[in-house]
């Protein structure tokens, strides 16, 4: 982490340190700023909140929304909850993994697309569902998924 990044991180951490649930608030703010939570910032968070590094690392790795490494330019997320699974979600998962050549949480070698999983998008009536860069797509079909993957490859 360079000095500029460090200064930004320290500013974010101190700004949110007194808030309720500060650890989560800070981690979300760091991820919003950098696109991920730089692992080098975790000791800074621990020091500011007067907790152990292990506690902050545990929080950062427990929640699937936090990423300790930068992801791709685009993020494709597929729902793996029961309703989506029952409506053909497994076939779509396999399609996405095969087309991208990656597994869950991985980024394509060109750095363009990260494949993520979630366990409910709240669209059970429109299953299966997914997201591309935060835009929700319901009633996902193999054709819609192909279009999402093509968009994420640009």
Short mmCIF file of N, CA and C in Angstrom, two decimals:
data_model
loop_
_atom_site.label_atom_id
_atom_site.label_comp_id
_atom_site.label_asym_id
_atom_site.label_seq_id
_atom_site.Cartn_x
_atom_site.Cartn_y
_atom_site.Cartn_z
N UNK A 1 0.87 -1.17 0.00
CA UNK A 1 0.00 0.00 0.00
C UNK A 1 0.90 1.23 0.00
N UNK A 2 0.67 2.10 -0.96
CA UNK A 2 1.49 3.31 -1.02
C UNK A 2 0.99 4.35 -0.01
N UNK A 3 1.74 5.40 0.17
CA UNK A 3 1.42 6.42 1.18
C UNK A 3 0.09 7.09 0.89
N UNK A 4 -0.22 7.31 -0.39
CA UNK A 4 -1.49 7.93 -0.76
C UNK A 4 -2.66 7.04 -0.35
N UNK A 5 -2.56 5.75 -0.69
CA UNK A 5 -3.60 4.79 -0.32
C UNK A 5 -3.72 4.69 1.19
N UNK A 6 -2.58 4.67 1.87
CA UNK A 6 -2.57 4.59 3.33
C UNK A 6 -3.27 5.79 3.95
N UNK A 7 -3.02 6.97 3.43
CA UNK A 7 -3.65 8.19 3.96
C UNK A 7 -5.17 8.14 3.76
N UNK A 8 -5.61 7.67 2.60
CA UNK A 8 -7.04 7.56 2.34
C UNK A 8 -7.67 6.56 3.30
N UNK A 9 -7.01 5.42 3.46
CA UNK A 9 -7.52 4.38 4.37
C UNK A 9 -7.61 4.91 5.80
N UNK A 10 -6.58 5.59 6.25
CA UNK A 10 -6.58 6.13 7.61
C UNK A 10 -7.71 7.14 7.80
N UNK A 11 -7.95 7.95 6.79
CA UNK A 11 -9.03 8.93 6.85
C UNK A 11 -10.39 8.24 6.96
N UNK A 12 -10.60 7.21 6.15
CA UNK A 12 -11.86 6.46 6.19
C UNK A 12 -12.04 5.82 7.55
N UNK A 13 -10.99 5.20 8.05
CA UNK A 13 -11.07 4.49 9.33
C UNK A 13 -11.40 5.46 10.46
N UNK A 14 -10.70 6.57 10.53
CA UNK A 14 -10.94 7.52 11.63
C UNK A 14 -12.32 8.17 11.52
N UNK A 15 -12.79 8.37 10.29
CA UNK A 15 -14.11 8.98 10.08
C UNK A 15 -15.24 8.11 10.63
N UNK A 16 -15.07 6.80 10.55
CA UNK A 16 -16.15 5.89 10.94
C UNK A 16 -15.91 5.16 12.26
N UNK A 17 -14.80 5.41 12.92
CA UNK A 17 -14.41 4.63 14.10
C UNK A 17 -15.40 4.72 15.26
N UNK A 18 -16.12 5.82 15.39
CA UNK A 18 -17.02 6.00 16.53
C UNK A 18 -18.46 5.56 16.22
N UNK A 19 -18.71 5.11 14.99
CA UNK A 19 -20.06 4.70 14.61
C UNK A 19 -20.39 3.34 15.19
N UNK A 20 -21.67 3.11 15.39
CA UNK A 20 -22.12 1.79 15.85
C UNK A 20 -21.80 0.76 14.77
N UNK A 21 -21.28 -0.38 15.19
CA UNK A 21 -20.89 -1.41 14.22
C UNK A 21 -19.74 -0.94 13.36
N UNK A 22 -18.81 -0.23 13.97
CA UNK A 22 -17.74 0.44 13.23
C UNK A 22 -16.94 -0.50 12.33
N UNK A 23 -16.67 -1.70 12.77
CA UNK A 23 -15.85 -2.61 11.95
C UNK A 23 -16.51 -2.83 10.59
N UNK A 24 -17.79 -3.15 10.59
CA UNK A 24 -18.48 -3.39 9.33
C UNK A 24 -18.59 -2.12 8.50
N UNK A 25 -18.89 -1.01 9.16
CA UNK A 25 -19.01 0.26 8.45
C UNK A 25 -17.68 0.61 7.78
N UNK A 26 -16.58 0.46 8.49
CA UNK A 26 -15.26 0.78 7.96
C UNK A 26 -14.91 -0.15 6.79
N UNK A 27 -15.16 -1.45 6.97
CA UNK A 27 -14.83 -2.39 5.89
C UNK A 27 -15.63 -2.09 4.63
N UNK A 28 -16.91 -1.77 4.80
CA UNK A 28 -17.73 -1.39 3.64
C UNK A 28 -17.19 -0.12 2.98
N UNK A 29 -16.80 0.86 3.79
CA UNK A 29 -16.28 2.11 3.24
C UNK A 29 -14.96 1.89 2.51
N UNK A 30 -14.09 1.05 3.07
CA UNK A 30 -12.83 0.75 2.40
C UNK A 30 -13.08 0.06 1.06
N UNK A 31 -14.01 -0.89 1.06
CA UNK A 31 -14.31 -1.59 -0.18
C UNK A 31 -14.93 -0.65 -1.21
N UNK A 32 -15.78 0.26 -0.75
CA UNK A 32 -16.38 1.23 -1.67
C UNK A 32 -15.30 2.12 -2.30
N UNK A 33 -14.30 2.47 -1.52
CA UNK A 33 -13.23 3.34 -2.00
C UNK A 33 -12.29 2.63 -2.96
N UNK A 34 -11.85 1.42 -2.58
CA UNK A 34 -10.80 0.74 -3.34
C UNK A 34 -11.31 -0.37 -4.26
N UNK A 35 -12.58 -0.76 -4.11
CA UNK A 35 -13.11 -1.88 -4.88
C UNK A 35 -12.89 -3.21 -4.20
N UNK A 36 -12.15 -3.20 -3.13
CA UNK A 36 -11.88 -4.36 -2.29
C UNK A 36 -11.32 -3.83 -0.98
N UNK A 37 -11.12 -4.70 -0.01
CA UNK A 37 -10.53 -4.28 1.26
C UNK A 37 -9.06 -4.68 1.23
N UNK A 38 -8.17 -3.72 1.01
CA UNK A 38 -6.75 -4.08 1.00
C UNK A 38 -6.34 -4.70 2.33
N UNK A 39 -5.72 -5.87 2.25
CA UNK A 39 -5.37 -6.60 3.47
C UNK A 39 -4.47 -5.77 4.38
N UNK A 40 -3.67 -4.88 3.79
CA UNK A 40 -2.78 -4.03 4.59
C UNK A 40 -3.55 -3.06 5.48
N UNK A 41 -4.83 -2.84 5.18
CA UNK A 41 -5.61 -1.89 6.00
C UNK A 41 -6.16 -2.55 7.26
N UNK A 42 -6.20 -3.87 7.30
CA UNK A 42 -6.80 -4.55 8.45
C UNK A 42 -6.09 -4.23 9.78
N UNK A 43 -4.76 -4.21 9.82
CA UNK A 43 -4.11 -3.82 11.09
C UNK A 43 -4.44 -2.38 11.49
N UNK A 44 -4.62 -1.50 10.51
CA UNK A 44 -4.99 -0.11 10.82
C UNK A 44 -6.37 -0.05 11.46
N UNK A 45 -7.30 -0.85 10.94
CA UNK A 45 -8.65 -0.91 11.50
C UNK A 45 -8.59 -1.46 12.92
N UNK A 46 -7.85 -2.54 13.09
CA UNK A 46 -7.74 -3.17 14.42
C UNK A 46 -7.18 -2.19 15.45
N UNK A 47 -6.14 -1.48 15.06
CA UNK A 47 -5.53 -0.52 15.98
C UNK A 47 -6.51 0.59 16.36
N UNK A 48 -7.20 1.13 15.38
CA UNK A 48 -8.14 2.23 15.64
C UNK A 48 -9.30 1.79 16.54
N UNK A 49 -9.76 0.55 16.35
CA UNK A 49 -10.91 0.04 17.12
C UNK A 49 -10.48 -0.66 18.41
N UNK A 50 -9.17 -0.75 18.62
CA UNK A 50 -8.61 -1.38 19.82
C UNK A 50 -9.07 -2.85 19.96
N UNK A 51 -8.98 -3.56 18.86
CA UNK A 51 -9.26 -5.00 18.84
C UNK A 51 -8.08 -5.69 18.16
N UNK A 52 -8.08 -7.01 18.20
CA UNK A 52 -6.97 -7.73 17.59
C UNK A 52 -7.10 -7.75 16.07
N UNK A 53 -5.98 -7.95 15.42
CA UNK A 53 -5.97 -8.10 13.96
C UNK A 53 -6.80 -9.31 13.57
N UNK A 54 -6.71 -10.35 14.38
CA UNK A 54 -7.46 -11.58 14.09
C UNK A 54 -8.97 -11.32 14.08
N UNK A 55 -9.44 -10.46 14.98
CA UNK A 55 -10.87 -10.15 15.01
C UNK A 55 -11.31 -9.46 13.72
N UNK A 56 -10.55 -8.49 13.27
CA UNK A 56 -10.90 -7.76 12.05
C UNK A 56 -10.76 -8.67 10.84
N UNK A 57 -9.72 -9.47 10.80
CA UNK A 57 -9.55 -10.42 9.70
C UNK A 57 -10.73 -11.40 9.67
N UNK A 58 -11.15 -11.84 10.85
CA UNK A 58 -12.30 -12.75 10.94
C UNK A 58 -13.57 -12.13 10.39
N UNK A 59 -13.81 -10.87 10.68
CA UNK A 59 -14.98 -10.18 10.15
C UNK A 59 -14.87 -10.05 8.63
N UNK A 60 -13.70 -9.64 8.16
CA UNK A 60 -13.50 -9.41 6.73
C UNK A 60 -13.62 -10.70 5.91
N UNK A 61 -13.25 -11.82 6.51
CA UNK A 61 -13.32 -13.08 5.76
C UNK A 61 -14.62 -13.85 6.01
N UNK A 62 -15.35 -13.50 7.06
CA UNK A 62 -16.62 -14.18 7.34
C UNK A 62 -17.70 -13.77 6.35
N UNK A 63 -17.79 -12.49 6.07
CA UNK A 63 -18.83 -11.96 5.19
C UNK A 63 -18.40 -12.06 3.73
N UNK A 64 -19.22 -12.70 2.91
CA UNK A 64 -18.89 -12.93 1.51
C UNK A 64 -18.86 -11.64 0.69
N UNK A 65 -19.44 -10.57 1.20
CA UNK A 65 -19.43 -9.31 0.44
C UNK A 65 -18.07 -8.63 0.44
N UNK A 66 -17.21 -8.98 1.39
CA UNK A 66 -15.90 -8.35 1.44
C UNK A 66 -14.90 -9.18 0.64
N UNK A 67 -14.05 -8.47 -0.09
CA UNK A 67 -13.02 -9.11 -0.91
C UNK A 67 -11.67 -8.52 -0.53
N UNK A 68 -10.71 -9.39 -0.25
CA UNK A 68 -9.38 -8.93 0.14
C UNK A 68 -8.44 -8.78 -1.04
N UNK A 69 -8.91 -9.09 -2.22
CA UNK A 69 -8.13 -8.92 -3.44
C UNK A 69 -8.99 -8.19 -4.47
N UNK A 70 -8.37 -7.44 -5.36
CA UNK A 70 -9.16 -6.75 -6.38
C UNK A 70 -9.84 -7.76 -7.30
N UNK A 71 -11.04 -7.44 -7.69
CA UNK A 71 -11.79 -8.28 -8.62
C UNK A 71 -11.66 -7.76 -10.03
N UNK A 72 -12.44 -8.36 -10.92
CA UNK A 72 -12.43 -7.95 -12.31
C UNK A 72 -13.14 -6.62 -12.52
N UNK A 73 -13.02 -6.12 -13.71
CA UNK A 73 -13.70 -4.88 -14.09
C UNK A 73 -15.22 -5.05 -13.96
N UNK A 74 -15.71 -6.26 -14.27
CA UNK A 74 -17.14 -6.57 -14.18
C UNK A 74 -17.34 -7.71 -13.19
N UNK A 75 -18.50 -7.69 -12.53
CA UNK A 75 -18.84 -8.76 -11.60
C UNK A 75 -20.15 -9.41 -12.02
N UNK A 76 -20.11 -10.71 -12.28
CA UNK A 76 -21.30 -11.49 -12.58
C UNK A 76 -21.60 -12.32 -11.35
N UNK A 77 -22.81 -12.17 -10.83
CA UNK A 77 -23.23 -12.88 -9.63
C UNK A 77 -24.44 -13.74 -9.95
N UNK A 78 -24.39 -14.99 -9.55
CA UNK A 78 -25.52 -15.89 -9.74
C UNK A 78 -26.07 -16.32 -8.40
N UNK A 79 -27.41 -16.38 -8.33
CA UNK A 79 -28.07 -16.80 -7.10
C UNK A 79 -28.05 -18.32 -7.01
N UNK A 80 -27.70 -18.82 -5.82
CA UNK A 80 -27.63 -20.26 -5.60
C UNK A 80 -28.65 -20.73 -4.56
N UNK A 81 -29.63 -19.89 -4.27
CA UNK A 81 -30.66 -20.27 -3.29
C UNK A 81 -31.57 -21.34 -3.89
N UNK A 82 -32.38 -21.94 -3.04
CA UNK A 82 -33.19 -23.09 -3.43
C UNK A 82 -34.11 -22.82 -4.63
N UNK A 83 -34.79 -21.69 -4.63
CA UNK A 83 -35.71 -21.39 -5.73
C UNK A 83 -34.97 -21.32 -7.05
N UNK A 84 -33.82 -20.69 -7.06
CA UNK A 84 -33.05 -20.58 -8.30
C UNK A 84 -32.49 -21.94 -8.71
N UNK A 85 -32.07 -22.71 -7.73
CA UNK A 85 -31.58 -24.06 -8.04
C UNK A 85 -32.68 -24.91 -8.66
N UNK A 86 -33.88 -24.80 -8.11
CA UNK A 86 -35.01 -25.60 -8.59
C UNK A 86 -35.44 -25.20 -10.00
N UNK A 87 -35.12 -23.99 -10.40
CA UNK A 87 -35.54 -23.50 -11.72
C UNK A 87 -34.40 -23.52 -12.76
N UNK A 88 -33.39 -24.34 -12.52
CA UNK A 88 -32.34 -24.50 -13.51
C UNK A 88 -31.05 -23.77 -13.22
N UNK A 89 -30.90 -23.31 -12.00
CA UNK A 89 -29.71 -22.55 -11.64
C UNK A 89 -28.41 -23.31 -11.78
N UNK A 90 -28.41 -24.62 -11.51
CA UNK A 90 -27.18 -25.40 -11.58
C UNK A 90 -26.64 -25.41 -13.01
N UNK A 91 -27.51 -25.58 -13.98
CA UNK A 91 -27.08 -25.58 -15.39
C UNK A 91 -26.48 -24.22 -15.75
N UNK A 92 -27.08 -23.15 -15.24
CA UNK A 92 -26.55 -21.80 -15.53
C UNK A 92 -25.19 -21.60 -14.87
N UNK A 93 -25.03 -22.11 -13.66
CA UNK A 93 -23.74 -22.02 -12.97
C UNK A 93 -22.67 -22.71 -13.80
N UNK A 94 -22.98 -23.92 -14.25
CA UNK A 94 -22.02 -24.68 -15.05
C UNK A 94 -21.70 -23.96 -16.37
N UNK A 95 -22.72 -23.36 -16.97
CA UNK A 95 -22.53 -22.61 -18.21
C UNK A 95 -21.58 -21.44 -17.97
N UNK A 96 -21.81 -20.68 -16.90
CA UNK A 96 -20.97 -19.51 -16.61
C UNK A 96 -19.53 -19.93 -16.32
N UNK A 97 -19.37 -20.95 -15.51
CA UNK A 97 -18.01 -21.42 -15.19
C UNK A 97 -17.28 -21.89 -16.44
N UNK A 98 -17.97 -22.62 -17.31
CA UNK A 98 -17.35 -23.13 -18.53
C UNK A 98 -16.99 -21.99 -19.48
N UNK A 99 -17.89 -21.05 -19.66
CA UNK A 99 -17.63 -19.95 -20.62
C UNK A 99 -16.50 -19.04 -20.13
N UNK A 100 -16.50 -18.78 -18.81
CA UNK A 100 -15.48 -17.89 -18.27
C UNK A 100 -14.17 -18.61 -17.96
N UNK A 101 -14.25 -19.91 -17.74
CA UNK A 101 -13.06 -20.67 -17.38
C UNK A 101 -12.57 -20.42 -15.98
N UNK A 102 -13.52 -20.04 -15.08
CA UNK A 102 -13.18 -19.77 -13.68
C UNK A 102 -14.20 -20.43 -12.77
N UNK A 103 -13.88 -20.48 -11.49
CA UNK A 103 -14.79 -20.99 -10.48
C UNK A 103 -15.28 -19.81 -9.64
N UNK A 104 -16.12 -20.10 -8.66
CA UNK A 104 -16.65 -19.04 -7.79
C UNK A 104 -15.52 -18.23 -7.17
N UNK A 105 -15.70 -16.92 -7.17
CA UNK A 105 -14.75 -16.02 -6.53
C UNK A 105 -13.49 -15.75 -7.34
N UNK A 106 -13.41 -16.33 -8.53
CA UNK A 106 -12.22 -16.14 -9.35
C UNK A 106 -12.48 -15.11 -10.44
N UNK A 107 -11.38 -14.58 -10.95
CA UNK A 107 -11.42 -13.57 -12.01
C UNK A 107 -10.76 -14.14 -13.25
N UNK A 108 -11.34 -13.83 -14.39
CA UNK A 108 -10.77 -14.31 -15.65
C UNK A 108 -9.34 -13.80 -15.81
N UNK A 109 -8.49 -14.55 -16.51
CA UNK A 109 -7.09 -14.15 -16.66
C UNK A 109 -6.90 -12.75 -17.24
N UNK A 110 -7.84 -12.30 -18.06
CA UNK A 110 -7.72 -10.95 -18.63
C UNK A 110 -8.14 -9.85 -17.66
N UNK A 111 -8.61 -10.25 -16.46
CA UNK A 111 -8.98 -9.28 -15.43
C UNK A 111 -10.32 -8.62 -15.66
N UNK A 112 -11.09 -9.09 -16.62
CA UNK A 112 -12.36 -8.42 -16.94
C UNK A 112 -13.52 -8.87 -16.08
N UNK A 113 -13.62 -10.16 -15.75
CA UNK A 113 -14.85 -10.66 -15.14
C UNK A 113 -14.55 -11.50 -13.91
N UNK A 114 -15.26 -11.19 -12.82
CA UNK A 114 -15.21 -12.00 -11.61
C UNK A 114 -16.56 -12.68 -11.47
N UNK A 115 -16.55 -13.98 -11.19
CA UNK A 115 -17.77 -14.76 -11.01
C UNK A 115 -18.04 -14.93 -9.53
N UNK A 116 -19.17 -14.42 -9.08
CA UNK A 116 -19.54 -14.47 -7.67
C UNK A 116 -20.82 -15.28 -7.49
N UNK A 117 -21.03 -15.74 -6.27
CA UNK A 117 -22.26 -16.43 -5.92
C UNK A 117 -22.92 -15.72 -4.74
N UNK A 118 -24.22 -15.83 -4.68
CA UNK A 118 -24.96 -15.30 -3.55
C UNK A 118 -26.06 -16.30 -3.24
N UNK A 119 -26.63 -16.18 -2.05
CA UNK A 119 -27.64 -17.16 -1.67
C UNK A 119 -29.03 -16.58 -1.57
N UNK A 120 -29.27 -15.43 -2.09
CA UNK A 120 -30.61 -14.93 -2.34
C UNK A 120 -30.54 -13.49 -2.80
N UNK A 121 -31.20 -13.23 -3.90
CA UNK A 121 -31.32 -11.87 -4.41
C UNK A 121 -32.73 -11.33 -4.15
N UNK A 122 -33.57 -12.16 -3.55
CA UNK A 122 -34.93 -11.73 -3.26
C UNK A 122 -35.85 -11.76 -4.46
N UNK A 123 -35.48 -12.52 -5.47
CA UNK A 123 -36.28 -12.62 -6.69
C UNK A 123 -36.79 -14.03 -6.90
N UNK A 124 -37.17 -14.69 -5.84
CA UNK A 124 -37.56 -16.09 -5.92
C UNK A 124 -38.68 -16.33 -6.94
N UNK A 125 -39.59 -15.39 -7.06
CA UNK A 125 -40.68 -15.53 -8.02
C UNK A 125 -40.20 -15.38 -9.46
N UNK A 126 -39.01 -14.85 -9.63
CA UNK A 126 -38.44 -14.65 -10.98
C UNK A 126 -37.20 -15.52 -11.19
N UNK A 127 -37.13 -16.63 -10.49
CA UNK A 127 -35.96 -17.51 -10.54
C UNK A 127 -35.84 -18.19 -11.90
N UNK A 128 -34.59 -18.50 -12.25
CA UNK A 128 -33.33 -18.16 -11.59
C UNK A 128 -32.94 -16.71 -11.86
N UNK A 129 -32.10 -16.19 -10.98
CA UNK A 129 -31.72 -14.78 -11.12
C UNK A 129 -30.22 -14.60 -10.95
N UNK A 130 -29.77 -13.45 -11.40
CA UNK A 130 -28.37 -13.10 -11.28
C UNK A 130 -28.19 -11.59 -11.36
N UNK A 131 -26.95 -11.16 -11.35
CA UNK A 131 -26.64 -9.74 -11.45
C UNK A 131 -25.39 -9.57 -12.30
N UNK A 132 -25.34 -8.46 -12.98
CA UNK A 132 -24.10 -8.03 -13.63
C UNK A 132 -23.85 -6.60 -13.20
N UNK A 133 -22.72 -6.41 -12.54
CA UNK A 133 -22.33 -5.08 -12.05
C UNK A 133 -23.45 -4.42 -11.25
N UNK A 134 -24.14 -5.21 -10.43
CA UNK A 134 -25.19 -4.69 -9.56
C UNK A 134 -26.55 -4.58 -10.20
N UNK A 135 -26.66 -4.82 -11.50
CA UNK A 135 -27.95 -4.78 -12.19
C UNK A 135 -28.57 -6.18 -12.17
N UNK A 136 -29.74 -6.29 -11.58
CA UNK A 136 -30.40 -7.58 -11.40
C UNK A 136 -31.06 -8.04 -12.69
N UNK A 137 -30.94 -9.34 -12.94
CA UNK A 137 -31.58 -9.97 -14.10
C UNK A 137 -32.37 -11.16 -13.59
N UNK A 138 -33.69 -11.10 -13.77
CA UNK A 138 -34.56 -12.20 -13.35
C UNK A 138 -34.93 -13.07 -14.52
N UNK A 139 -35.53 -14.22 -14.18
CA UNK A 139 -35.92 -15.20 -15.21
C UNK A 139 -34.76 -15.46 -16.17
N UNK A 140 -33.62 -15.72 -15.57
CA UNK A 140 -32.39 -15.94 -16.33
C UNK A 140 -32.49 -17.19 -17.18
N UNK A 141 -32.15 -17.05 -18.43
CA UNK A 141 -32.14 -18.17 -19.37
C UNK A 141 -30.69 -18.34 -19.86
N UNK A 142 -30.39 -19.46 -20.51
CA UNK A 142 -29.04 -19.60 -21.08
C UNK A 142 -28.70 -18.45 -22.03
N UNK A 143 -29.67 -17.97 -22.78
CA UNK A 143 -29.43 -16.86 -23.72
C UNK A 143 -29.15 -15.55 -22.98
N UNK A 144 -29.94 -15.28 -21.93
CA UNK A 144 -29.70 -14.06 -21.14
C UNK A 144 -28.34 -14.13 -20.46
N UNK A 145 -27.98 -15.33 -19.98
CA UNK A 145 -26.68 -15.47 -19.33
C UNK A 145 -25.56 -15.24 -20.34
N UNK A 146 -25.70 -15.79 -21.54
CA UNK A 146 -24.69 -15.53 -22.58
C UNK A 146 -24.53 -14.04 -22.83
N UNK A 147 -25.63 -13.32 -22.87
CA UNK A 147 -25.58 -11.87 -23.09
C UNK A 147 -24.87 -11.17 -21.93
N UNK A 148 -25.16 -11.61 -20.69
CA UNK A 148 -24.49 -11.05 -19.53
C UNK A 148 -22.98 -11.29 -19.60
N UNK A 149 -22.60 -12.52 -19.93
CA UNK A 149 -21.19 -12.87 -20.00
C UNK A 149 -20.48 -12.12 -21.12
N UNK A 150 -21.17 -11.92 -22.24
CA UNK A 150 -20.59 -11.14 -23.32
C UNK A 150 -20.36 -9.69 -22.89
N UNK A 151 -21.35 -9.13 -22.20
CA UNK A 151 -21.22 -7.75 -21.69
C UNK A 151 -20.06 -7.63 -20.71
N UNK A 152 -19.90 -8.66 -19.88
CA UNK A 152 -18.85 -8.65 -18.86
C UNK A 152 -17.47 -8.92 -19.46
N UNK A 153 -17.42 -9.29 -20.70
CA UNK A 153 -16.14 -9.58 -21.35
C UNK A 153 -15.64 -8.41 -22.19
N UNK A 154 -16.31 -7.26 -22.07
CA UNK A 154 -15.90 -6.08 -22.83
C UNK A 154 -15.18 -5.10 -21.95
#
